[in-house]
Coordinates of C-alpha atoms and ligand atoms in Angstrom, one line a residue:
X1 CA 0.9 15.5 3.8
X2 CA 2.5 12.9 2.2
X3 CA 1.6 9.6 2.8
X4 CA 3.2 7.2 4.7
X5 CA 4.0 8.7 7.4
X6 CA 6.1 7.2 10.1
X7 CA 6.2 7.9 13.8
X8 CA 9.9 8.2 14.5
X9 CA 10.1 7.0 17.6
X10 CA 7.4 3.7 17.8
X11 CA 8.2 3.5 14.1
X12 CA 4.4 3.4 13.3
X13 CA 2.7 4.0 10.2
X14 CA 0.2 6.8 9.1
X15 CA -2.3 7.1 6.0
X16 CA -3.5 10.6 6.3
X17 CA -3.4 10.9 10.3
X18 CA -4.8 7.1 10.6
X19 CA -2.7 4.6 11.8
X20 CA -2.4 2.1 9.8
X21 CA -2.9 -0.5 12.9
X22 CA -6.4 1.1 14.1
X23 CA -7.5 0.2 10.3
X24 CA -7.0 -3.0 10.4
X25 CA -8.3 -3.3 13.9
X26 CA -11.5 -2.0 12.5
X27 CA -11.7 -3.1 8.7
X28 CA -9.9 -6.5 9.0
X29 CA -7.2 -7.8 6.6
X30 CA -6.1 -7.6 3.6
X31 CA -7.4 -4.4 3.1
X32 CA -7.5 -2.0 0.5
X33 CA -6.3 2.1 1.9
X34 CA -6.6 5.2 -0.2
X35 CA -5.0 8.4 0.7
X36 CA -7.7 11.1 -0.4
X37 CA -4.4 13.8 -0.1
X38 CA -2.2 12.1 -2.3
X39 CA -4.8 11.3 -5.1
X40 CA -5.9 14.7 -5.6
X41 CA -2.4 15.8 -5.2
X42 CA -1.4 14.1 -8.3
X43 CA -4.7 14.7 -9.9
X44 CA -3.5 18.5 -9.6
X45 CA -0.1 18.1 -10.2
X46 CA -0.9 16.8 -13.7
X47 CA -3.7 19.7 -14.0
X48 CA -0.8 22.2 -12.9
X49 CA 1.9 20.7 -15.0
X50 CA -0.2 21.3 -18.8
X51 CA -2.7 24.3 -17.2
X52 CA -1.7 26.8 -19.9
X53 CA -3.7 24.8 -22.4
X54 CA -6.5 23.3 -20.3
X55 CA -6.6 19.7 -21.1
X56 CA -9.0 17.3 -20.1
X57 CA -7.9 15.0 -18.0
X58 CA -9.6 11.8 -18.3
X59 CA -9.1 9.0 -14.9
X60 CA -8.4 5.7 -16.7
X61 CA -10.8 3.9 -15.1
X62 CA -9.4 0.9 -15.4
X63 CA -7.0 1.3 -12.9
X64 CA -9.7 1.6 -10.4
X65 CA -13.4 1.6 -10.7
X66 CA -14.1 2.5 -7.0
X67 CA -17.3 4.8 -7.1
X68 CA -15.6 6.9 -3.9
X69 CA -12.0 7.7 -6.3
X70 CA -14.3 8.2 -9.0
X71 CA -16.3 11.3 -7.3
X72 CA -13.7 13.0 -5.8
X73 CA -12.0 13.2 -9.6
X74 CA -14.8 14.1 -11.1
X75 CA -15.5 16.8 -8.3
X76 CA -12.1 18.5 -9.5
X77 CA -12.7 18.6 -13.0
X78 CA -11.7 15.1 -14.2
X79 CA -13.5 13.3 -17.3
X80 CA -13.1 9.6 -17.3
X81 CA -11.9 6.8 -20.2
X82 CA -13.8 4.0 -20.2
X83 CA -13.3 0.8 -21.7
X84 CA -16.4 -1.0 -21.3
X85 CA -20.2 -1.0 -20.9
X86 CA -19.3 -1.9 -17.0
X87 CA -16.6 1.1 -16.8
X88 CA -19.5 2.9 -18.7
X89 CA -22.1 2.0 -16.2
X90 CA -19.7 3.1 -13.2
X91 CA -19.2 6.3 -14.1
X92 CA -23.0 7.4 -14.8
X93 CA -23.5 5.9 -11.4
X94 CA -20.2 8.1 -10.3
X95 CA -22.0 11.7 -11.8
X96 CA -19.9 11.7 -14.7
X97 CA -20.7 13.8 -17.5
X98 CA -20.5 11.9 -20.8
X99 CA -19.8 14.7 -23.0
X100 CA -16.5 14.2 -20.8
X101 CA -16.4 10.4 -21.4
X102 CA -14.1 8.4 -23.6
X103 CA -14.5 5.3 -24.7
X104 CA -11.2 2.8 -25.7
X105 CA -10.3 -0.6 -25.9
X106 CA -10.2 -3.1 -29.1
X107 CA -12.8 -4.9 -28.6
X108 CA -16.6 -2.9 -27.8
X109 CA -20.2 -5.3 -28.5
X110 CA -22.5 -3.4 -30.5
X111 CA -25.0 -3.4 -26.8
X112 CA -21.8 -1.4 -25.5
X113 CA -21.0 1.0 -28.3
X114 CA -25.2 1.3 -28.4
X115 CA -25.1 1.9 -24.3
X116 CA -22.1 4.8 -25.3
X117 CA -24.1 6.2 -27.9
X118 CA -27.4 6.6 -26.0
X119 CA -25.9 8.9 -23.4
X120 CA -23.6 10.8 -26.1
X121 CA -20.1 10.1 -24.7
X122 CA -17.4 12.9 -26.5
X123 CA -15.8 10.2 -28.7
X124 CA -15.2 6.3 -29.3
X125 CA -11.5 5.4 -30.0
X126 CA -11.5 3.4 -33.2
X127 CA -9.2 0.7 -33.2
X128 CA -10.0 -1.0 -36.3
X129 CA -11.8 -0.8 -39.8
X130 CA -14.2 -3.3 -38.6
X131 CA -15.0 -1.4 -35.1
X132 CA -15.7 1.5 -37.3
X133 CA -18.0 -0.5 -39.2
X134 CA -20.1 -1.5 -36.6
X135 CA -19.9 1.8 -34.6
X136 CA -21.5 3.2 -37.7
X137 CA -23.8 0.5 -38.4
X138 CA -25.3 1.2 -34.7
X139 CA -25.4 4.9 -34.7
X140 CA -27.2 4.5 -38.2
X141 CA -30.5 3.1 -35.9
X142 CA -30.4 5.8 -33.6
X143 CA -29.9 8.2 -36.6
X144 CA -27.0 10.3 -35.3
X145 CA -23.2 10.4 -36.3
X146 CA -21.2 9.0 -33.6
X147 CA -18.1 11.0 -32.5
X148 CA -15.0 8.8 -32.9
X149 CA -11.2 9.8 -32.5
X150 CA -8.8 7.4 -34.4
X151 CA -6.6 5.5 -32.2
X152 CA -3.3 5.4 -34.3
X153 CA -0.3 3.1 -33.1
X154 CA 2.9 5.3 -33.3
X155 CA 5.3 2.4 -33.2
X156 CA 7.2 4.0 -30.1
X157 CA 9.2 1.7 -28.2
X158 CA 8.4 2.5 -24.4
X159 CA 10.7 1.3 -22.0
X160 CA 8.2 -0.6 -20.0
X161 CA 7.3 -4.2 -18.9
X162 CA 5.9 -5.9 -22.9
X163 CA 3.0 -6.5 -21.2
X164 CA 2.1 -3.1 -20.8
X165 CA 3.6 -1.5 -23.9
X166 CA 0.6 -0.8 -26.1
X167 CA 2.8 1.7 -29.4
X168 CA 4.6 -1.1 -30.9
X169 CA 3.2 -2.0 -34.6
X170 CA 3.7 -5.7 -32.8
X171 CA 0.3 -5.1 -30.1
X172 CA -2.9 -5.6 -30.8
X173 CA -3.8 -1.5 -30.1
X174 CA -4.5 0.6 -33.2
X175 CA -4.7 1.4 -36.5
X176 CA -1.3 1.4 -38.1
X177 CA 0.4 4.7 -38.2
X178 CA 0.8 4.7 -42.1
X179 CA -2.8 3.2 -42.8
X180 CA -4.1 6.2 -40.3
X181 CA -5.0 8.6 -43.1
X182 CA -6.7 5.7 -46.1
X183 CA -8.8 4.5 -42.7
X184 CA -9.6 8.4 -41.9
X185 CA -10.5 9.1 -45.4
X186 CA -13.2 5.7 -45.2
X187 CA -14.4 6.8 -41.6
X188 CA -15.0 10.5 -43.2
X189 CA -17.4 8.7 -46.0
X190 CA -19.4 6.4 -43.3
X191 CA -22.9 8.2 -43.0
X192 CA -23.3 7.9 -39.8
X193 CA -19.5 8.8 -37.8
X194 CA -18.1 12.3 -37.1
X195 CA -14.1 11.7 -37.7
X196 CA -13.4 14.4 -35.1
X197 CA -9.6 13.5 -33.3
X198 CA -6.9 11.4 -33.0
X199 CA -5.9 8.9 -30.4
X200 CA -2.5 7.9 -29.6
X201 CA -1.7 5.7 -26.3
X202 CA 1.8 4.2 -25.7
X203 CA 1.9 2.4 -22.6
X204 CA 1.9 2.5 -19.2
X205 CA 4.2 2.9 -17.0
X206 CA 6.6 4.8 -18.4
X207 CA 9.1 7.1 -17.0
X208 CA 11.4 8.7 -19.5
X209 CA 9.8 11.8 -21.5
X210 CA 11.3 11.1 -24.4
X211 CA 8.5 8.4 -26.0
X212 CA 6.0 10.5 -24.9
X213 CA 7.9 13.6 -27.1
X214 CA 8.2 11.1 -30.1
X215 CA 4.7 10.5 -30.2
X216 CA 3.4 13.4 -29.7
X217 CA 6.1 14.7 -32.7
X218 CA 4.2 11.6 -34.9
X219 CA 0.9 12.8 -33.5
X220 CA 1.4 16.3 -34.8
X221 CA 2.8 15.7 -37.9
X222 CA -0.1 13.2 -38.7
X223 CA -3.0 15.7 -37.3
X224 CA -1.8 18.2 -40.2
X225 CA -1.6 15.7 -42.8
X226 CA -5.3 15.0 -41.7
X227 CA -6.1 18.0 -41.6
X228 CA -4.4 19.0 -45.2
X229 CA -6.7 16.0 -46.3
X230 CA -9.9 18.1 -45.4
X231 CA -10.5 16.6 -42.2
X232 CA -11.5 18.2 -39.4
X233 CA -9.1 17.1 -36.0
X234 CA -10.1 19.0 -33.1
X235 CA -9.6 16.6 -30.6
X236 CA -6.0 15.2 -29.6
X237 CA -5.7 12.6 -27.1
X238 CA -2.7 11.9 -25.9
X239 CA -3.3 8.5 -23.5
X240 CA -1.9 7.9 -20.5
X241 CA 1.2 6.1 -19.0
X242 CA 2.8 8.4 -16.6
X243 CA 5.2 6.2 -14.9
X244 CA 5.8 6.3 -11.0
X245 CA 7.9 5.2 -8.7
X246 CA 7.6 1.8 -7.5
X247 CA 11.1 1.1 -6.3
X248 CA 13.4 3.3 -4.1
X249 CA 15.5 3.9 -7.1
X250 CA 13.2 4.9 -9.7
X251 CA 12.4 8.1 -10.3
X252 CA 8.5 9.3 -11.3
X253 CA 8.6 10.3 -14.8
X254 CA 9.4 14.3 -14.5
X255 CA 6.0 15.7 -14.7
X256 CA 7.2 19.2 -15.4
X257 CA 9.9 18.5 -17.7
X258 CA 7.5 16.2 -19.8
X259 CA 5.1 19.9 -20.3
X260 CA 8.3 21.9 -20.5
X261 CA 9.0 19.7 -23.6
X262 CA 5.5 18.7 -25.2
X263 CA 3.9 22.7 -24.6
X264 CA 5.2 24.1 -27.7
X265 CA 4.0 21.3 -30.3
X266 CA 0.7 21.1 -27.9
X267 CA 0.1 24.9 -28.2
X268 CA 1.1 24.9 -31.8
X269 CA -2.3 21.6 -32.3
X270 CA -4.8 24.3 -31.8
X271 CA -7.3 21.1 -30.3
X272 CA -8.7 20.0 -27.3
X273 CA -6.0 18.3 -25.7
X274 CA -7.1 15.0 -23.7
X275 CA -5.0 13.1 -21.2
X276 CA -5.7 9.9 -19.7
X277 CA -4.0 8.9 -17.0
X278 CA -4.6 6.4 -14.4
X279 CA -1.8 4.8 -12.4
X280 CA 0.2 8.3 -12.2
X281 CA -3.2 9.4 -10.2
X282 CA -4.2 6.9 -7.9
X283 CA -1.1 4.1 -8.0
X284 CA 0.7 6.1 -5.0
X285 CA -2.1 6.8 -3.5
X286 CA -3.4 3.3 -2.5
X287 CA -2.0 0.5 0.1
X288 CA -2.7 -3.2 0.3
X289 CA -2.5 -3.5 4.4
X290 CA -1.7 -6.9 5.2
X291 CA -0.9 -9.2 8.5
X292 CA 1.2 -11.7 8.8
X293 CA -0.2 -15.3 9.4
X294 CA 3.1 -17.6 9.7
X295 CA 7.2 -17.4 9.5
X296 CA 8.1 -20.5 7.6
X297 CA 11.6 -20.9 7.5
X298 CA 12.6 -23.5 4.7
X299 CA 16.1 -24.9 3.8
X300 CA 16.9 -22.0 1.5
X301 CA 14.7 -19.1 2.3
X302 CA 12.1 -17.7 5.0
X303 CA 8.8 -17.0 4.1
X304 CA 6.6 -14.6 5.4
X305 CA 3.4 -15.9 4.5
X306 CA 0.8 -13.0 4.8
X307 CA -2.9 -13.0 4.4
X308 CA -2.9 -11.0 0.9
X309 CA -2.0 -12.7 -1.7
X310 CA -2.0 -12.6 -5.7
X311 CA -6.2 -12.2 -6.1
X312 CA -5.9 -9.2 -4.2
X313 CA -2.8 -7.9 -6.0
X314 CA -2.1 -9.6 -9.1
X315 CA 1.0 -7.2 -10.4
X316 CA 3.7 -8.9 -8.3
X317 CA 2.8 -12.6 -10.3
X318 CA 2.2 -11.5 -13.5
X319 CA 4.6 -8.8 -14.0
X320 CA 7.0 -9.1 -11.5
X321 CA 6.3 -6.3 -10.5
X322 CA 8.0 -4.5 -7.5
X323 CA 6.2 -3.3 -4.6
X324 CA 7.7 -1.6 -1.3
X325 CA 7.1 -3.0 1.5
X326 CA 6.5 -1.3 5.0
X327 CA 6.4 -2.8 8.6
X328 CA 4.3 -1.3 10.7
X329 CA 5.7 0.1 14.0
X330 CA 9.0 -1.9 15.0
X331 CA 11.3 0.5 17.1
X332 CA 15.0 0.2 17.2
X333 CA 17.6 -0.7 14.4
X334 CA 17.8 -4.2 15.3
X335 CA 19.6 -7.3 13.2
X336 CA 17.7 -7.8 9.8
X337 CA 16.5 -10.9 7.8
X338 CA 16.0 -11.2 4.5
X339 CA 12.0 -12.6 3.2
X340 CA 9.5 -13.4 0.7
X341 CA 6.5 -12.3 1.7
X342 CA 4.1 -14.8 0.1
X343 CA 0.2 -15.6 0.4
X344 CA -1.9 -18.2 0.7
X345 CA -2.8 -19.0 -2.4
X346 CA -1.2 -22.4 -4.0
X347 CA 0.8 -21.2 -6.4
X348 CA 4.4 -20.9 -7.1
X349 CA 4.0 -17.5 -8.2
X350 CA 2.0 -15.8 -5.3
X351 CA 4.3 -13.2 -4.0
X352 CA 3.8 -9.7 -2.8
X353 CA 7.9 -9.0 -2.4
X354 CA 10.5 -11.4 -2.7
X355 CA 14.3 -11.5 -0.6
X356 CA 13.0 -8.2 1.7
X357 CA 14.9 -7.3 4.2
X358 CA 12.7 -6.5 7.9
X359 CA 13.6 -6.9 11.4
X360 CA 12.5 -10.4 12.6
X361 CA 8.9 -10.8 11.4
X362 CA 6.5 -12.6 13.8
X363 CA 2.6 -13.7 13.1
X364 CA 0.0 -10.4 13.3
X365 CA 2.7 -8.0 12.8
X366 CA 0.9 -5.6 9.6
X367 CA 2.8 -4.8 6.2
X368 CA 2.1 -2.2 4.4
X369 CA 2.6 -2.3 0.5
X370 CA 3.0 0.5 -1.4
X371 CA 1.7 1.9 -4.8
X372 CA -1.3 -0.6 -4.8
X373 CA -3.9 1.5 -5.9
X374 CA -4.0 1.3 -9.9
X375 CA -4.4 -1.9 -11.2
X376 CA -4.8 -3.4 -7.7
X377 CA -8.7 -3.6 -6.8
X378 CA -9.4 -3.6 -10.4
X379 CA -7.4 -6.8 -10.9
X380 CA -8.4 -8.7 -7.8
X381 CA -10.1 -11.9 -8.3
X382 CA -11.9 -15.0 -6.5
X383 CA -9.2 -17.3 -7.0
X384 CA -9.3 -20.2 -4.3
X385 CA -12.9 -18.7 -3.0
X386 CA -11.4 -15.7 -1.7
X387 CA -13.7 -13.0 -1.0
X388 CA -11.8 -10.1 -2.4
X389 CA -11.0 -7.3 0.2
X390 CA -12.7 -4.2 1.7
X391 CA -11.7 -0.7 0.9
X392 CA -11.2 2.7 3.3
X393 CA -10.5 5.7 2.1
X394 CA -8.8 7.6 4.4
X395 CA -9.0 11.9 4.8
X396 CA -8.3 14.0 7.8
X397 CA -7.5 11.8 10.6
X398 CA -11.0 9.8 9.8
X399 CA -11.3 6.2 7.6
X400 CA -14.6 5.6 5.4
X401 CA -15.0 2.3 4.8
X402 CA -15.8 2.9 0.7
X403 CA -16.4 -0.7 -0.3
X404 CA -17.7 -3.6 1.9
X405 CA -15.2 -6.9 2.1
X406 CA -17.2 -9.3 0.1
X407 CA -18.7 -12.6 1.6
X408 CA -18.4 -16.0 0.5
X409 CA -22.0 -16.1 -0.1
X410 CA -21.5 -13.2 -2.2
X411 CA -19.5 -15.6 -4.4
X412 CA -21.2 -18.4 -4.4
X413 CA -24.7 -16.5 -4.5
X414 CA -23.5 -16.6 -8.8
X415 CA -23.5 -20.1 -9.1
X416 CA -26.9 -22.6 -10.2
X417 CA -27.1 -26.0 -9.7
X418 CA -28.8 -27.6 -12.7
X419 CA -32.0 -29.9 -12.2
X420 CA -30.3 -33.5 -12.9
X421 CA -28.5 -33.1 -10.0
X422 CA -31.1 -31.8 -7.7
X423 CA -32.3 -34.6 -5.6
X424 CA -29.4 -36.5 -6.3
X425 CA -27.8 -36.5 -3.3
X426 CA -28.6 -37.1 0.2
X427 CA -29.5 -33.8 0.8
X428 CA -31.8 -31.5 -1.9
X429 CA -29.7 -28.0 -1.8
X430 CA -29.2 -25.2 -3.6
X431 CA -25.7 -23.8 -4.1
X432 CA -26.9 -21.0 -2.4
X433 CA -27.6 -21.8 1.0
X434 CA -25.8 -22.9 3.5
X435 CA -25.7 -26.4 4.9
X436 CA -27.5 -26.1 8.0
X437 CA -25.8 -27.4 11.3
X438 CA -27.6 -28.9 14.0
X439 CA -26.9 -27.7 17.7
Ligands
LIG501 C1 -6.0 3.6 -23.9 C2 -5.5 3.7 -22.5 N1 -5.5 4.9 -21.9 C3 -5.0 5.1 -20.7 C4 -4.5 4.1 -20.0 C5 -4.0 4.4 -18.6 O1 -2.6 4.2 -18.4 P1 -1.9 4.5 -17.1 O2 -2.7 3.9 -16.0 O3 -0.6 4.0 -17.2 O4 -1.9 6.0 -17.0 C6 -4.4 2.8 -20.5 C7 -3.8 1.7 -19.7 O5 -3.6 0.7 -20.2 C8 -4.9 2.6 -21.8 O6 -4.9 1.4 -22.4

């Protein structure tokens, strides 16, 4: 099944037998939908792709930390990669194994890397001289070597937004390719790591093969240098970044072609082979399902102001990114307008879509946006006290509601109201509680 599916004659839209309108009958709006067919579809379609040499394939968590997607990957094999103590906590909570755990990201507290340690995670990615440092410094007081894998920046130019393109010597992501084997050779005398792999991670989002071939090629040829220096590389992680296809005319990167291309030099490793990829997994699979509040039409453009907005998907505002947009169930090929689809929020930049063609839009009608599922949730914020939004997964004709919408009190329930001003005004309250309204 792929999902969406439309009816062809109302023109109404399917997640996985739902329709799309009974969900947000039930759940409210904006609302987070996952298609349990499509993410483990492209969970196996990356398994199937690179089978012949078993890799593992660890869920970038990052791109969504929902306990529900976490369980189904890990029930079909997945490891996860982490990149902090919360990511860390998640996935224990989830079931995951941590001798399937990796652990990335620049910038790990000592109470983290000691957290990582404690369960014996299969490897920290080292990012710098210093991490290494204290890495070793904390497995030193539980007496053990901790595993690490250094994370070496290929300088790859990866045709992706600069945001999200991590293998440039420019970024702010690993050790420098030609600095790789001096830092290896320190990390090998360090009492208390195990140098055990390398760590290479471009970027994300990317959909041509060919970075992904050149640094794999740099990867290789560095592992045997390594390797010639007496280390010992078994592990090879290879990142993630598998682009998809956000806009009509962009194709996914070519899944097949990318293992047709990268199998010989991955046979030829001899290591465990790690992938980590995030967006390619669950991006397609989730929707931001959304209703339209109002049609503004202003002197140069209508608006279609919606009730989802940039904290519940962020990518539209800060990368421009593009997002299809569905309407649900409008029959016949009538005239077309052209819209931005904004929210509520006030800012310039909150967008979902900008100059989308529809059939005249009117308020309650539901839009569907597409590919929200990495980087969505995970990115979704409180901005202008907005309780961030539910999640359903949705499997077999039935919708789980997998995460609650979250209250205002929720919110608020963080805040404390320090002692000078208690008493201070005409009422004593705490932030807390509500004002209470008399009948
Ligand atoms: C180290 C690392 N691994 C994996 C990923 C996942 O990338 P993607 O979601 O594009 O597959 C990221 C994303 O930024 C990353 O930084």
């Amino acid at each position: 099944m792929t999902a969406p599916e439309r009816d062809p004659r109302s023109q109404a839209l399917k997640l996985d037998g739902v329709p799309v309108a009974t969900l947000a009958r039930r759940f409210g709006t904006p609302l987070y939908v996952y298609s349990h067919s499509t993410l483990v579809a492209n969970y196996d379609r990356i398994r199937q792709a690179f089978a012949e040499i078993d890799p593992l394939i660890a869920f970038s968590t990052k791109s969504n930390t929902n306990g529900t997607i976490l369980r189904i990957l890990l029930e079909r094999g997945a490891g996860l990669d982490i990149v902090s103590g919360g990511e860390l906590e998640r996935a224990l909570r989830a079931g995951a194994d941590p001798a399937r755990i990796i652990y990335a990201g620049v910038g790990k507290t000592r109470e983290e890397i000691a957290a990582a340690l404690n369960v014996r995670i299969l490897a920290f990615n080292v990012e710098s001289p210093a991490e290494a440092e204290a890495i070793n410094e904390v497995a030193s007081g539980f007496g053990r070597k901790a595993p690490v894998a250094v994370r070496v920046n290929p300088d790859v130019a990866a045709d992706t937004h600069h945001y999200i393109s991590t293998g440039r010597k420019e970024t702010k992501f690993g050790i420098p390719y030609h600095d790789v084997r001096r830092l290896c050779r320190r990390l090998a005398r360090m009492p208390h790591l195990r140098l055990i792999g390398v760590h290479a991670h471009i970027g994300s989002q990317i959909t041509q093969t060919e970075p992904f071939v050149k640094a794999l090629e740099r990867v290789v040829q560095l592992t045997h240098q390594l390797r010639r220096d007496g280390l010992t590389i078994d592990l090879v992680n290879l990142g993630g970044g598998f682009g998809i296809g956000y806009e009509e005319s962009t194709q996914p990167i070519d899944l097949e072609e990318l293992a047709r291309r990268m199998m010989p030099m991955l046979r030829e490793l001899r290591a465990q082979v790690i992938f980590e990829p995030g967006r390619s997994i669950v991006g397609p699979a989730g929707f931001l399902l959304t209703r339209v509040l109002y049609i503004k039409e202003a002197q140069t453009k209508c608006f279609a102001i919606v009730d989802g907005a940039m904290n519940d998907l962020l990518r539209p505002s800060l990368y421009s990114a593009y997002h299809r947009i569905l309407l649900d169930g409008r029959p016949g090929r009538g005239r077309r307008r052209v819209y931005d689809v904004v929210g509520p929020i006030c800012e310039t930049g909150d967008f979902l879509g900008k100059d989308r063609p529809f059939p005249p839009l009117k308020p309650d009608d539901l839009l569907l946006v597409c590919d929200a599922g990495a980087y969505g949730m995970t990115m979704a914020s409180n901005y202008n006290s907005r309780p961030r939004p539910a999640e359903v997964l949705v499997r077999q004709d039935k919708a789980y509601l997998i995460r609650h919408r979250e209250t205002i009190d929720q919110i608020i329930g963080c805040e404390e109201i320090p002692p000078f001003l208690n008493g201070s005004g005409a009422e004593q309250r705490s932030a807390r509680s509500p004002r209470k309204v008399r009948a």
